[in-house]
PDB file of C-alpha atoms and ligand atoms in Angstrom:
ATOM      1  CA  MET A   1      -6.991 -12.851   8.125  1.00  0.00           C
ATOM      2  CA  HIS A   2      -8.864 -10.854   6.101  1.00  0.00           C
ATOM      3  CA  THR A   3      -7.324  -8.066   3.874  1.00  0.00           C
ATOM      4  CA  ALA A   4      -9.929  -5.863   1.651  1.00  0.00           C
ATOM      5  CA  VAL A   5      -8.203  -3.169  -0.607  1.00  0.00           C
ATOM      6  CA  LEU A   6     -10.460  -0.506  -0.317  1.00  0.00           C
ATOM      7  CA  GLY A   7      -9.262   1.642  -3.467  1.00  0.00           C
ATOM      8  CA  SER A   8      -6.131   1.789  -4.982  1.00  0.00           C
ATOM      9  CA  GLY A   9      -3.934   3.505  -8.006  1.00  0.00           C
ATOM     10  CA  SER A  10      -2.777   7.315  -8.046  1.00  0.00           C
ATOM     11  CA  LYS A  11      -5.961   9.132  -7.202  1.00  0.00           C
ATOM     12  CA  GLY A  12      -6.830   7.377  -3.944  1.00  0.00           C
ATOM     13  CA  ASN A  13      -5.125   4.518  -1.246  1.00  0.00           C
ATOM     14  CA  SER A  14      -5.908   2.829   1.526  1.00  0.00           C
ATOM     15  CA  VAL A  15      -6.228  -0.944   2.718  1.00  0.00           C
ATOM     16  CA  TYR A  16      -8.250  -2.690   5.521  1.00  0.00           C
ATOM     17  CA  ILE A  17      -6.682  -5.593   7.733  1.00  0.00           C
ATOM     18  CA  GLU A  18      -7.952  -7.509  10.214  1.00  0.00           C
ATOM     19  CA  MET A  19      -5.504  -9.426  11.513  1.00  0.00           C
ATOM     20  CA  GLU A  20      -5.629 -11.465  15.351  1.00  0.00           C
ATOM     21  CA  GLY A  21      -8.852  -9.595  16.033  1.00  0.00           C
ATOM     22  CA  MET A  22      -7.574  -6.169  15.223  1.00  0.00           C
ATOM     23  CA  HIS A  23      -9.101  -3.799  12.396  1.00  0.00           C
ATOM     24  CA  ILE A  24      -6.466  -1.459  11.054  1.00  0.00           C
ATOM     25  CA  LEU A  25      -6.595   0.881   8.012  1.00  0.00           C
ATOM     26  CA  VAL A  26      -3.571   1.575   6.484  1.00  0.00           C
ATOM     27  CA  ASP A  27      -3.431   5.047   4.694  1.00  0.00           C
ATOM     28  CA  ALA A  28      -7.127   6.898   4.035  1.00  0.00           C
ATOM     29  CA  GLY A  29      -7.228   8.675   0.790  1.00  0.00           C
ATOM     30  CA  ILE A  30     -10.136   7.961  -0.183  1.00  0.00           C
ATOM     31  CA  GLY A  31     -13.732   9.179   0.453  1.00  0.00           C
ATOM     32  CA  VAL A  32     -15.078   8.259   4.183  1.00  0.00           C
ATOM     33  CA  ARG A  33     -18.034   7.439   2.489  1.00  0.00           C
ATOM     34  CA  ARG A  34     -16.158   4.842   0.118  1.00  0.00           C
ATOM     35  CA  VAL A  35     -14.143   3.168   3.401  1.00  0.00           C
ATOM     36  CA  MET A  36     -17.451   2.731   5.158  1.00  0.00           C
ATOM     37  CA  LYS A  37     -19.645   1.300   2.370  1.00  0.00           C
ATOM     38  CA  GLY A  38     -16.877  -1.163   1.903  1.00  0.00           C
ATOM     39  CA  LEU A  39     -16.702  -1.739   6.154  1.00  0.00           C
ATOM     40  CA  LYS A  40     -19.718  -2.237   6.111  1.00  0.00           C
ATOM     41  CA  GLU A  41     -20.101  -5.103   2.822  1.00  0.00           C
ATOM     42  CA  ILE A  42     -17.593  -6.956   4.526  1.00  0.00           C
ATOM     43  CA  GLY A  43     -19.198  -6.568   7.984  1.00  0.00           C
ATOM     44  CA  VAL A  44     -16.907  -3.942   9.861  1.00  0.00           C
ATOM     45  CA  THR A  45     -18.431  -1.267  11.886  1.00  0.00           C
ATOM     46  CA  PRO A  46     -16.665   2.444  12.313  1.00  0.00           C
ATOM     47  CA  ASP A  47     -16.388   1.129  16.011  1.00  0.00           C
ATOM     48  CA  MET A  48     -14.386  -1.492  15.275  1.00  0.00           C
ATOM     49  CA  LEU A  49     -11.509   0.527  13.613  1.00  0.00           C
ATOM     50  CA  SER A  50      -8.238   0.957  16.175  1.00  0.00           C
ATOM     51  CA  ALA A  51      -5.710   2.070  14.043  1.00  0.00           C
ATOM     52  CA  VAL A  52      -4.598   4.065  11.153  1.00  0.00           C
ATOM     53  CA  PHE A  53      -1.139   3.988  10.102  1.00  0.00           C
ATOM     54  CA  LEU A  54      -0.009   6.220   7.474  1.00  0.00           C
ATOM     55  CA  THR A  55       2.476   5.593   4.864  1.00  0.00           C
ATOM     56  CA  HIS A  56       3.133   9.452   4.208  1.00  0.00           C
ATOM     57  CA  GLU A  57       2.047  12.622   3.397  1.00  0.00           C
ATOM     58  CA  HIS A  58       0.657  12.794   0.074  1.00  0.00           C
ATOM     59  CA  THR A  59      -2.534  13.921  -0.551  1.00  0.00           C
ATOM     60  CA  ASP A  60      -3.741  10.042  -2.670  1.00  0.00           C
ATOM     61  CA  HIS A  61      -2.622   8.725   1.394  1.00  0.00           C
ATOM     62  CA  VAL A  62      -4.572  11.398   3.635  1.00  0.00           C
ATOM     63  CA  LYS A  63      -7.073  13.336   2.448  1.00  0.00           C
ATOM     64  CA  GLY A  64     -10.019  11.288   3.827  1.00  0.00           C
ATOM     65  CA  LEU A  65      -7.532  11.360   7.217  1.00  0.00           C
ATOM     66  CA  GLY A  66     -10.442  14.120   8.727  1.00  0.00           C
ATOM     67  CA  PRO A  67     -13.552  12.856   8.340  1.00  0.00           C
ATOM     68  CA  LEU A  68     -12.365   9.306   8.999  1.00  0.00           C
ATOM     69  CA  LEU A  69     -11.264  10.285  12.626  1.00  0.00           C
ATOM     70  CA  ARG A  70     -14.409  12.298  13.092  1.00  0.00           C
ATOM     71  CA  ALA A  71     -16.325   9.198  12.478  1.00  0.00           C
ATOM     72  CA  THR A  72     -14.628   6.539  13.986  1.00  0.00           C
ATOM     73  CA  GLU A  73     -12.420   6.363  17.927  1.00  0.00           C
ATOM     74  CA  ALA A  74      -8.967   5.196  15.418  1.00  0.00           C
ATOM     75  CA  THR A  75      -5.452   6.347  16.362  1.00  0.00           C
ATOM     76  CA  VAL A  76      -3.437   7.522  14.027  1.00  0.00           C
ATOM     77  CA  TYR A  77      -0.086   6.340  13.783  1.00  0.00           C
ATOM     78  CA  THR A  78       3.031   6.878  11.283  1.00  0.00           C
ATOM     79  CA  ARG A  79       6.558   8.596  11.351  1.00  0.00           C
ATOM     80  CA  PRO A  80       7.491  11.764  13.054  1.00  0.00           C
ATOM     81  CA  GLY A  81       8.775  13.284   9.257  1.00  0.00           C
ATOM     82  CA  THR A  82       5.804  12.347   8.593  1.00  0.00           C
ATOM     83  CA  LEU A  83       3.017  13.822  10.997  1.00  0.00           C
ATOM     84  CA  GLU A  84       5.459  17.052  10.725  1.00  0.00           C
ATOM     85  CA  ALA A  85       4.301  17.227   6.898  1.00  0.00           C
ATOM     86  CA  LEU A  86       0.775  16.566   7.093  1.00  0.00           C
ATOM     87  CA  PRO A  87      -1.514  18.636   5.376  1.00  0.00           C
ATOM     88  CA  LYS A  88      -4.114  19.792   7.732  1.00  0.00           C
ATOM     89  CA  ARG A  89      -2.851  18.721  10.491  1.00  0.00           C
ATOM     90  CA  LYS A  90      -4.258  21.675  13.091  1.00  0.00           C
ATOM     91  CA  GLU A  91      -7.783  20.190  12.002  1.00  0.00           C
ATOM     92  CA  LEU A  92      -6.630  16.775  13.500  1.00  0.00           C
ATOM     93  CA  PRO A  93      -7.205  15.595  16.914  1.00  0.00           C
ATOM     94  CA  GLU A  94      -3.526  15.961  17.973  1.00  0.00           C
ATOM     95  CA  GLU A  95      -4.143  13.201  21.128  1.00  0.00           C
ATOM     96  CA  ARG A  96      -4.699  10.615  17.976  1.00  0.00           C
ATOM     97  CA  LEU A  97      -1.688  11.601  16.141  1.00  0.00           C
ATOM     98  CA  GLU A  98       1.019   9.052  17.463  1.00  0.00           C
ATOM     99  CA  VAL A  99       4.869   8.461  16.155  1.00  0.00           C
ATOM    100  CA  ILE A 100       5.710   4.325  14.746  1.00  0.00           C
ATOM    101  CA  HIS A 101       9.600   4.227  15.141  1.00  0.00           C
ATOM    102  CA  ASP A 102      10.638   1.371  13.327  1.00  0.00           C
ATOM    103  CA  GLU A 103       7.996  -1.494  16.111  1.00  0.00           C
ATOM    104  CA  MET A 104       5.130  -1.372  17.758  1.00  0.00           C
ATOM    105  CA  LYS A 105       2.924  -3.404  19.399  1.00  0.00           C
ATOM    106  CA  LEU A 106      -0.677  -3.004  19.128  1.00  0.00           C
ATOM    107  CA  GLY A 107      -2.420  -5.850  20.802  1.00  0.00           C
ATOM    108  CA  PRO A 108      -1.328  -8.851  19.729  1.00  0.00           C
ATOM    109  CA  LEU A 109       0.124  -7.739  16.859  1.00  0.00           C
ATOM    110  CA  THR A 110       3.466  -6.178  16.379  1.00  0.00           C
ATOM    111  CA  VAL A 111       3.871  -3.630  14.055  1.00  0.00           C
ATOM    112  CA  LYS A 112       7.363  -3.197  11.677  1.00  0.00           C
ATOM    113  CA  ALA A 113       7.851  -0.074   9.239  1.00  0.00           C
ATOM    114  CA  PHE A 114      10.060   0.106   7.026  1.00  0.00           C
ATOM    115  CA  SER A 115      11.918   2.745   5.190  1.00  0.00           C
ATOM    116  CA  THR A 116      10.994   3.844   0.994  1.00  0.00           C
ATOM    117  CA  LEU A 117      12.559   5.893  -1.211  1.00  0.00           C
ATOM    118  CA  HIS A 118      10.145   7.979  -2.265  1.00  0.00           C
ATOM    119  CA  ASP A 119      10.106  11.799  -3.012  1.00  0.00           C
ATOM    120  CA  ALA A 120       7.996  12.048   0.901  1.00  0.00           C
ATOM    121  CA  ALA A 121       9.011  13.274   4.318  1.00  0.00           C
ATOM    122  CA  ASP A 122       9.838   9.931   5.517  1.00  0.00           C
ATOM    123  CA  PRO A 123       7.696   7.607   3.339  1.00  0.00           C
ATOM    124  CA  VAL A 124       7.237   3.959   4.789  1.00  0.00           C
ATOM    125  CA  GLY A 125       6.032   0.383   4.315  1.00  0.00           C
ATOM    126  CA  TYR A 126       4.370  -1.893   6.847  1.00  0.00           C
ATOM    127  CA  SER A 127       4.736  -5.430   7.879  1.00  0.00           C
ATOM    128  CA  PHE A 128       1.620  -6.786  10.367  1.00  0.00           C
ATOM    129  CA  TYR A 129       2.856  -9.755  12.119  1.00  0.00           C
ATOM    130  CA  GLY A 130       0.183 -12.004  13.443  1.00  0.00           C
ATOM    131  CA  ALA A 131       0.845 -15.284  15.854  1.00  0.00           C
ATOM    132  CA  ASN A 132       1.211 -17.451  12.137  1.00  0.00           C
ATOM    133  CA  SER A 133       1.142 -14.880   9.581  1.00  0.00           C
ATOM    134  CA  LYS A 134       2.459 -11.790   8.209  1.00  0.00           C
ATOM    135  CA  CYS A 135       0.499  -9.135   5.750  1.00  0.00           C
ATOM    136  CA  THR A 136       2.979  -6.341   4.107  1.00  0.00           C
ATOM    137  CA  LEU A 137       2.114  -3.242   1.972  1.00  0.00           C
ATOM    138  CA  ALA A 138       4.454  -1.503  -0.001  1.00  0.00           C
ATOM    139  CA  THR A 139       3.934   1.023  -2.602  1.00  0.00           C
ATOM    140  CA  ASP A 140       5.399   4.422  -3.203  1.00  0.00           C
ATOM    141  CA  LEU A 141       8.283   2.950  -3.751  1.00  0.00           C
ATOM    142  CA  GLY A 142      10.772   4.731  -6.397  1.00  0.00           C
ATOM    143  CA  PHE A 143      13.015   1.628  -5.762  1.00  0.00           C
ATOM    144  CA  ILE A 144      13.735  -1.804  -4.331  1.00  0.00           C
ATOM    145  CA  THR A 145      15.963  -1.461  -1.501  1.00  0.00           C
ATOM    146  CA  SER A 146      17.329  -4.130   0.071  1.00  0.00           C
ATOM    147  CA  SER A 147      15.545  -3.077   3.121  1.00  0.00           C
ATOM    148  CA  VAL A 148      12.379  -3.709   1.062  1.00  0.00           C
ATOM    149  CA  GLN A 149      13.601  -6.656  -0.215  1.00  0.00           C
ATOM    150  CA  SER A 150      13.817  -7.932   3.080  1.00  0.00           C
ATOM    151  CA  ALA A 151      10.404  -6.230   4.368  1.00  0.00           C
ATOM    152  CA  ILE A 152       7.869  -8.134   1.687  1.00  0.00           C
ATOM    153  CA  ASP A 153       9.819 -11.747   1.838  1.00  0.00           C
ATOM    154  CA  GLY A 154       7.632 -14.124   4.106  1.00  0.00           C
ATOM    155  CA  SER A 155       4.260 -12.519   3.600  1.00  0.00           C
ATOM    156  CA  ASP A 156       1.453 -14.635   3.159  1.00  0.00           C
ATOM    157  CA  VAL A 157      -0.360 -11.168   1.887  1.00  0.00           C
ATOM    158  CA  LEU A 158       1.335  -9.175   0.065  1.00  0.00           C
ATOM    159  CA  VAL A 159       0.081  -5.784  -1.722  1.00  0.00           C
ATOM    160  CA  LEU A 160       2.792  -4.243  -3.552  1.00  0.00           C
ATOM    161  CA  GLU A 161       3.010  -1.422  -5.816  1.00  0.00           C
ATOM    162  CA  THR A 162       2.860  -1.918  -9.833  1.00  0.00           C
ATOM    163  CA  ASN A 163       2.379   1.648 -10.713  1.00  0.00           C
ATOM    164  CA  HIS A 164       3.813   1.897 -14.659  1.00  0.00           C
ATOM    165  CA  ASP A 165       5.116   0.458 -17.581  1.00  0.00           C
ATOM    166  CA  PRO A 166       7.597   2.911 -18.921  1.00  0.00           C
ATOM    167  CA  ALA A 167       6.949   2.667 -22.160  1.00  0.00           C
ATOM    168  CA  MET A 168       3.355   4.327 -21.754  1.00  0.00           C
ATOM    169  CA  LEU A 169       4.932   6.297 -19.785  1.00  0.00           C
ATOM    170  CA  LYS A 170       7.381   7.444 -21.667  1.00  0.00           C
ATOM    171  CA  ARG A 171       4.998   7.964 -24.466  1.00  0.00           C
ATOM    172  CA  GLY A 172       1.789   9.373 -22.478  1.00  0.00           C
ATOM    173  CA  SER A 173       1.009  12.876 -22.042  1.00  0.00           C
ATOM    174  CA  TYR A 174       2.474  13.467 -18.634  1.00  0.00           C
ATOM    175  CA  PRO A 175       5.334  16.445 -18.634  1.00  0.00           C
ATOM    176  CA  TRP A 176       8.358  15.254 -18.930  1.00  0.00           C
ATOM    177  CA  PRO A 177       9.525  16.648 -15.209  1.00  0.00           C
ATOM    178  CA  LEU A 178       6.472  14.818 -13.420  1.00  0.00           C
ATOM    179  CA  LYS A 179       8.070  11.356 -15.990  1.00  0.00           C
ATOM    180  CA  GLN A 180      11.598  12.210 -14.795  1.00  0.00           C
ATOM    181  CA  ARG A 181       9.937  12.088 -10.940  1.00  0.00           C
ATOM    182  CA  ILE A 182       7.730   9.026 -11.978  1.00  0.00           C
ATOM    183  CA  LEU A 183      10.736   6.646 -13.237  1.00  0.00           C
ATOM    184  CA  SER A 184      13.022   8.040 -10.727  1.00  0.00           C
ATOM    185  CA  ASN A 185      14.497   5.977  -7.776  1.00  0.00           C
ATOM    186  CA  ARG A 186      12.318   8.365  -5.654  1.00  0.00           C
ATOM    187  CA  GLY A 187       9.549   8.363  -7.544  1.00  0.00           C
ATOM    188  CA  HIS A 188       7.020   5.143  -8.789  1.00  0.00           C
ATOM    189  CA  LEU A 189       7.306   1.695  -8.850  1.00  0.00           C
ATOM    190  CA  ALA A 190       7.328  -0.047 -12.863  1.00  0.00           C
ATOM    191  CA  ASN A 191       5.621  -3.405 -13.148  1.00  0.00           C
ATOM    192  CA  GLU A 192       8.679  -5.409 -14.292  1.00  0.00           C
ATOM    193  CA  GLU A 193      11.072  -3.962 -11.337  1.00  0.00           C
ATOM    194  CA  ALA A 194       7.250  -5.419  -8.778  1.00  0.00           C
ATOM    195  CA  ALA A 195       8.088  -8.957 -10.938  1.00  0.00           C
ATOM    196  CA  TRP A 196      11.658  -8.941  -9.861  1.00  0.00           C
ATOM    197  CA  ALA A 197      11.248  -8.436  -6.325  1.00  0.00           C
ATOM    198  CA  LEU A 198       8.502 -11.097  -6.302  1.00  0.00           C
ATOM    199  CA  VAL A 199      11.828 -13.463  -8.216  1.00  0.00           C
ATOM    200  CA  HIS A 200      14.522 -12.418  -5.586  1.00  0.00           C
ATOM    201  CA  MET A 201      11.617 -13.162  -2.505  1.00  0.00           C
ATOM    202  CA  LYS A 202      12.735 -16.709  -0.923  1.00  0.00           C
ATOM    203  CA  LYS A 203       8.788 -17.554   0.520  1.00  0.00           C
ATOM    204  CA  ARG A 204       6.685 -15.632  -2.361  1.00  0.00           C
ATOM    205  CA  PRO A 205       3.235 -14.774  -1.004  1.00  0.00           C
ATOM    206  CA  LYS A 206      -0.037 -16.553  -1.050  1.00  0.00           C
ATOM    207  CA  LYS A 207      -1.700 -14.078  -1.831  1.00  0.00           C
ATOM    208  CA  LEU A 208      -0.501 -10.971  -3.754  1.00  0.00           C
ATOM    209  CA  PHE A 209      -2.278  -7.593  -4.734  1.00  0.00           C
ATOM    210  CA  LEU A 210      -0.773  -5.380  -7.083  1.00  0.00           C
ATOM    211  CA  ALA A 211      -1.078  -2.294  -6.118  1.00  0.00           C
ATOM    212  CA  HIS A 212      -0.845   2.180  -6.306  1.00  0.00           C
ATOM    213  CA  LEU A 213      -1.523   1.227 -10.818  1.00  0.00           C
ATOM    214  CA  SER A 214      -1.924   4.452 -13.145  1.00  0.00           C
ATOM    215  CA  GLU A 215      -4.785   4.868 -14.729  1.00  0.00           C
ATOM    216  CA  GLU A 216      -2.624   6.404 -17.406  1.00  0.00           C
ATOM    217  CA  ASN A 217       0.625   4.657 -17.561  1.00  0.00           C
ATOM    218  CA  ASN A 218      -0.490   1.031 -17.046  1.00  0.00           C
ATOM    219  CA  ARG A 219      -3.661  -1.191 -17.694  1.00  0.00           C
ATOM    220  CA  PRO A 220      -4.596  -3.864 -14.871  1.00  0.00           C
ATOM    221  CA  GLU A 221      -4.508  -6.839 -17.929  1.00  0.00           C
ATOM    222  CA  LEU A 222      -0.272  -5.216 -18.431  1.00  0.00           C
ATOM    223  CA  ALA A 223       0.692  -5.121 -15.204  1.00  0.00           C
ATOM    224  CA  LYS A 224      -0.407  -8.873 -14.253  1.00  0.00           C
ATOM    225  CA  GLU A 225       0.715  -9.882 -17.745  1.00  0.00           C
ATOM    226  CA  THR A 226       3.889  -8.497 -16.989  1.00  0.00           C
ATOM    227  CA  VAL A 227       3.829  -9.878 -13.240  1.00  0.00           C
ATOM    228  CA  GLU A 228       3.476 -13.323 -14.782  1.00  0.00           C
ATOM    229  CA  ARG A 229       5.790 -13.254 -17.510  1.00  0.00           C
ATOM    230  CA  VAL A 230       8.973 -12.376 -15.666  1.00  0.00           C
ATOM    231  CA  LEU A 231       8.212 -15.275 -12.970  1.00  0.00           C
ATOM    232  CA  ARG A 232       7.843 -17.984 -15.641  1.00  0.00           C
ATOM    233  CA  GLU A 233      10.796 -16.678 -17.177  1.00  0.00           C
ATOM    234  CA  GLN A 234      12.567 -17.281 -14.603  1.00  0.00           C
ATOM    235  CA  GLY A 235      11.093 -20.268 -13.128  1.00  0.00           C
ATOM    236  CA  ALA A 236       9.614 -18.983 -10.423  1.00  0.00           C
ATOM    237  CA  ALA A 237       5.967 -18.806 -11.111  1.00  0.00           C
ATOM    238  CA  SER A 238       3.969 -19.784  -8.425  1.00  0.00           C
ATOM    239  CA  PRO A 239       0.545 -22.056  -8.717  1.00  0.00           C
ATOM    240  CA  THR A 240      -0.320 -21.318  -5.422  1.00  0.00           C
ATOM    241  CA  MET A 241       0.118 -17.708  -5.281  1.00  0.00           C
ATOM    242  CA  GLU A 242      -3.215 -15.896  -6.490  1.00  0.00           C
ATOM    243  CA  ILE A 243      -3.058 -12.615  -8.054  1.00  0.00           C
ATOM    244  CA  THR A 244      -5.199  -9.551  -7.944  1.00  0.00           C
ATOM    245  CA  VAL A 245      -5.253  -6.304  -9.935  1.00  0.00           C
ATOM    246  CA  ALA A 246      -6.511  -3.768  -7.252  1.00  0.00           C
ATOM    247  CA  ARG A 247      -8.781  -1.271  -8.695  1.00  0.00           C
ATOM    248  CA  GLN A 248      -8.960   2.399  -8.175  1.00  0.00           C
ATOM    249  CA  ASN A 249     -12.999   2.677  -7.541  1.00  0.00           C
ATOM    250  CA  ASP A 250     -13.693  -0.988  -6.576  1.00  0.00           C
ATOM    251  CA  MET A 251     -12.617  -2.967  -3.038  1.00  0.00           C
ATOM    252  CA  ASP A 252     -10.818  -5.875  -3.891  1.00  0.00           C
ATOM    253  CA  PHE A 253     -11.000  -8.514  -0.452  1.00  0.00           C
ATOM    254  CA  TRP A 254      -9.470 -11.991   0.234  1.00  0.00           C
ATOM    255  CA  CYS A 255     -10.351 -13.646   3.302  1.00  0.00           C
ATOM    256  CA  GLU A 256      -8.213 -16.781   4.785  1.00  0.00           C
TER     257      GLU A 256
HETATM  258 ZN1   ZN B 301       3.383   9.430  -2.944  1.00  0.00          ZN
HETATM  259 ZN1   ZN B 302       1.246   7.508  -3.800  1.00  0.00          ZN
END
């Protein structure tokens, strides 16, 4: 299994996953040139990409979709509500837009979509299951619901949101309504909330990417320190779990 976070943060998100010979992107919120450059570095050519799964319709997840579909043959899979709400949908090739409900097969993979609390039409995270492996992407979470908690459990690779530090957000420059939105149950996940989700996992991942960090209301070291501290305090620190803070403008790659 290969996982490459091609870019992650409030300005754009895209994650590449290779499992059981399938080559997949989750979200297309960064420029197609950067996607292609990242893929080339790990030996993936555009024609190898077969699917793009969208979590929701916000710009930081879809703004590169049009050019990406022109550069590849990939099919887009997303929830019906997200499809309805997609910006510039008329510019996209309709025959390559498919809906996913709760579960589907993609070649040898099983893909499960799980609902998240976020202020979008029908936002989801995804778990990908191979014969002996599981990879889950869970970002843009206002709150860890019980279904998100059970969806992330047992993942070998987990891409989990650590969006902000609430104290930095509160004293930062964002207007109050935006601060309220981020802090609400339909906004974004704080470092400590992500840490508690990890504490509550029965089986923690081998590889953890901390993702979708706010540039203004978080710092990579703070996100990592907070997660490690809470895990340690709760007796849940795992020496075999490798943690990487995903970056907005650079690729982070993991191979198993
Ligand atoms: Zn969003
Ligand atoms: Zn987002």
